[in-house]
Amino acid sequence: MASIIEPPKKGITYSAPKLKYLVNNNLMKNFKLMMINNQATNFLNEAPNADKVYRYNNKNYGRPEFRLLPEEASNGIPGQQGFRFTKDKENKLHLNIIVEAYSSETNVIPLEFSATTIVFQYENANGDVELPLSITQTLPIQDPYPSKHLYAHALVDENDKEAIYEALVSGNKKSKLTLKSEIWWQKPTVNKPKPAPSRPAKPRVIADTCQSFNRNALRVQGNNVFSGSQKLLSFRNRNDALRAVQAIRHYKMDKRCNVGGNQFTYFLSGNNPPTGKIKGEDCLPFNPAKLKVTNAKGRWKITDGRSWMFDFGASKTNAERALKIIKKHGFDATCYIGRPKPGMTYLKRTRPPMLHLMNAVAFKPLLALKMKNASTVADTPSKPQKVDLNSEIHLFFERKDASIFQGFFDELESKEYKWHREEKIDFQNPGFTHSYYYRLTNDPNKVFFLPQVYRIGVNHETGEPRMNINLYEHEKESGHKEYRINMTFHIEPYFHPRAKKDLMNHLFGLSEGKIKYVENLVLGGYRKVSFELEDRFLSDNALFSEKFTEKAEEIDPSAGFTITADHSLESFEVFKKELLTNGIDIGKIYFELEEETQEGVVFTQSKPITVELSFKKLENIPLSVENLSGANGKLASAPAGFYLKNNTKTPVTVEGVELTLLSSTENFVYSVDFDLGTEGISWPLTIAQGKKEGIFIDQSDVDQLTDENMVWNNLVCEPHGIRANIDPDKIMASVIDHATGDPQMWELKIAAPLYENWENWSEEQKEPYKEITGVIVEIKTEDSEITSVRLDRHNPNQVVKMARTVQQLLKSTQHENRKYQFRQTNITLTQSKPGIWKSSENTSMEHLLVYPEIEQMDT
């Protein structure tokens, strides 16, 4: 079986925990208007006892139909959103269902209903079984006529699991949902005619002529962008093609629309215009209120009064239609990729939309179907009456449908799980490619995932690299002794947040939108892991011709492992220079990966994963993420931003953050948005020690969250490129200060006996020194480093560390090498001249006694 190691929390402290945002109280009050037991009454001329169209007040109504909520891109086939099994942290199995109330006819509004119950019925060996579902939430939508989503849930007993599975995948066994609801209706009152004021006719809705495409399946080949086998766009160079794909995915475009062939082309996201912005995009704003259709020399054009914007040749009809479409979608900017002669032109809206969820609830009574004719005077109303509504949804799924069964029934089936390696181009840096390994498991919410690189870890208490230096005495074959330096590095895994996001997008496209987000990326699915030193460190002519850890057959890739390097003084200086400047790729990690196939478990070797030794790229620097409260724009339920807090004792620089916004409950992710940026921050960002920086989500990205019924409540924020903002030489010096080993540290103890015994002296003895309040002693090493200390009656002793570098430590091991110079200056009311430098050969090597110099004071 596969080895599974959950990476310890301390190993991924740079990854922020999910931030949970509570929904705004005012928003929830409005949501209560939309709960299921609203007891709304429908006004009709007759009882809705049949499945037919009922006409009232110039609108068509019908009894609601019910189906599992379909995926957007699955042509009405129930998918992940409509029917799904999940497991909680206690390993309990849950059935999650979303039923959509709708009308199959686009011009018929479903009647309002209430008091709904849903029962899951299935057949087992003993007959029919009923599993009641609790309805947790009901939300209406406006697309384009009111309908409802019923969120239902049930806990599945483990003993019933196999029978439920067989009923759902066997065509000869009963498996269905039974729904019971109430429709309340009453006849409209008899009204006396009243002259109605004349009203202008409603403008005809302009429909879009569009062709859909899958934005997640786009690929760049040469200078062209393909959707499947169809060429979607063509450019003069590959960079423009990559920028086009970036724009399409950023704005979530999935429809290409046109008027008059290629005379006027625009893109939509669903039925919505692109909104927001991309850094560096080429856009020209315009005022849609000033646009008009004009004839210029026999050609019909759209102009804003200053310039010609779109040319429709001899077709006035196409020009007028295009203008209506611009105003329908609120376009106010034209953007180009590849000017002149751009390969892609798209329109977008920069202003916020007119209606959001809040004003839709406040100003459009979505549930109030109590329609009153404004041109009549009402008499006494009739009494409401009830009609029972019974419906069934028959269920049948394929055994291989992972989006439904989520792998929780795979013990009843056989399935293969193989490792895959993917590469993803960074559209912000086209010359850089992210690669990552992953393997699916029988739990769709758990994917095996390998690190992108291994680096030196960080001590969370001190903020220093997790490494040790040991000094020891070594006897050569010749009998001569030398001092050597042994270094030990603790190596830890690094999971790049952008590689995680690349994987999420890849799985979303691979599953056709059924896998939205994977919370559990686990370092697992392998038998053993080994380390091998780079060949260039093994030869006698290598740059560092010393002893390194050459191989490690068994290492712990999650908690980390150690690498040792043993140096002479000369090779250490070369090694240290490389370590502090460019860093050293010291070796490779190899995973022996497990794959589950029909023939059993097989093993393959991964491509090598680099082990980096660099003081500029340390791993797991402690950085925390905190909630930044407050609504962001008009979407009150969306988070406003977050704080990044530096928990170390040194300034920290952050290259950027990867943001993922979720709409989820404990067991279910309804929707995900990966395309979030930050606002008003210039990356990289430096944060002082112990401080925090508030960061807001880009408002234009929030404006793109157009699903008015979605409550965005979880934000996953992962910083990347975190490094200590301190000179690597200072980091190394601090590490060396903590070096251990046989050599004794050389510390010079400086004392002034006069001040140590001042209270025991007689007044006559004190008299020559009363004008001298203290002594400043300066110590200079052979490396010309000077340290200054002050001695007086309150502080008559000081200790100075004389060896501050590895070289000094090694040299000072021999007592005859402990040489220094010193001088002293009396502290008096008038400034005294410094004394002359004296050699340490006249004093003890570890103790220095000084006395005020009366002769110098007298002069």
mmCIF file of N, CA, C and O in Angstrom, residues 469-473 738-745:
data_model
loop_
_atom_site.group_PDB
_atom_site.id
_atom_site.type_symbol
_atom_site.label_atom_id
_atom_site.label_comp_id
_atom_site.label_asym_id
_atom_site.label_seq_id
_atom_site.Cartn_x
_atom_site.Cartn_y
_atom_site.Cartn_z
ATOM 1 N N ILE A 469 27.618 24.463 13.007
ATOM 2 C CA ILE A 469 29.035 24.435 12.649
ATOM 3 C C ILE A 469 29.802 23.888 13.836
ATOM 4 O O ILE A 469 29.643 24.368 14.960
ATOM 5 N N ASN A 470 30.643 22.894 13.572
ATOM 6 C CA ASN A 470 31.435 22.260 14.630
ATOM 7 C C ASN A 470 32.917 22.359 14.267
ATOM 8 O O ASN A 470 33.319 22.015 13.143
ATOM 9 N N LEU A 471 33.708 22.848 15.187
ATOM 10 C CA LEU A 471 35.154 22.942 14.989
ATOM 11 C C LEU A 471 35.839 21.791 15.722
ATOM 12 O O LEU A 471 35.530 21.522 16.879
ATOM 13 N N TYR A 472 36.763 21.136 15.039
ATOM 14 C CA TYR A 472 37.455 20.025 15.711
ATOM 15 C C TYR A 472 38.886 19.910 15.186
ATOM 16 O O TYR A 472 39.222 20.398 14.115
ATOM 17 N N GLU A 473 39.725 19.249 15.996
ATOM 18 C CA GLU A 473 41.137 19.060 15.657
ATOM 19 C C GLU A 473 41.312 17.713 14.980
ATOM 20 O O GLU A 473 40.810 16.697 15.457
ATOM 21 N N HIS A 738 27.531 30.875 17.092
ATOM 22 C CA HIS A 738 26.979 29.770 17.873
ATOM 23 C C HIS A 738 27.701 28.454 17.592
ATOM 24 O O HIS A 738 27.197 27.385 17.928
ATOM 25 N N ALA A 739 28.856 28.539 16.920
ATOM 26 C CA ALA A 739 29.595 27.323 16.596
ATOM 27 C C ALA A 739 30.031 26.612 17.866
ATOM 28 O O ALA A 739 30.283 27.222 18.901
ATOM 29 N N THR A 740 30.122 25.285 17.788
ATOM 30 C CA THR A 740 30.534 24.461 18.926
ATOM 31 C C THR A 740 31.739 23.619 18.532
ATOM 32 O O THR A 740 32.113 23.538 17.363
ATOM 33 N N GLY A 741 32.351 22.969 19.526
ATOM 34 C CA GLY A 741 33.473 22.098 19.225
ATOM 35 C C GLY A 741 34.498 22.116 20.331
ATOM 36 O O GLY A 741 34.319 22.734 21.378
ATOM 37 N N ASP A 742 35.611 21.443 20.088
ATOM 38 C CA ASP A 742 36.656 21.317 21.093
ATOM 39 C C ASP A 742 37.363 22.630 21.395
ATOM 40 O O ASP A 742 37.675 22.906 22.557
ATOM 41 N N PRO A 743 37.680 23.464 20.400
ATOM 42 C CA PRO A 743 38.397 24.713 20.724
ATOM 43 C C PRO A 743 37.607 25.583 21.693
ATOM 44 O O PRO A 743 36.400 25.705 21.588
ATOM 45 N N GLN A 744 38.339 26.164 22.662
ATOM 46 C CA GLN A 744 37.692 27.023 23.643
ATOM 47 C C GLN A 744 37.582 28.446 23.098
ATOM 48 O O GLN A 744 38.488 28.949 22.449
ATOM 49 N N MET A 745 36.439 29.078 23.375
ATOM 50 C CA MET A 745 36.240 30.456 22.945
ATOM 51 C C MET A 745 37.211 31.363 23.699
ATOM 52 O O MET A 745 37.396 31.221 24.915
#
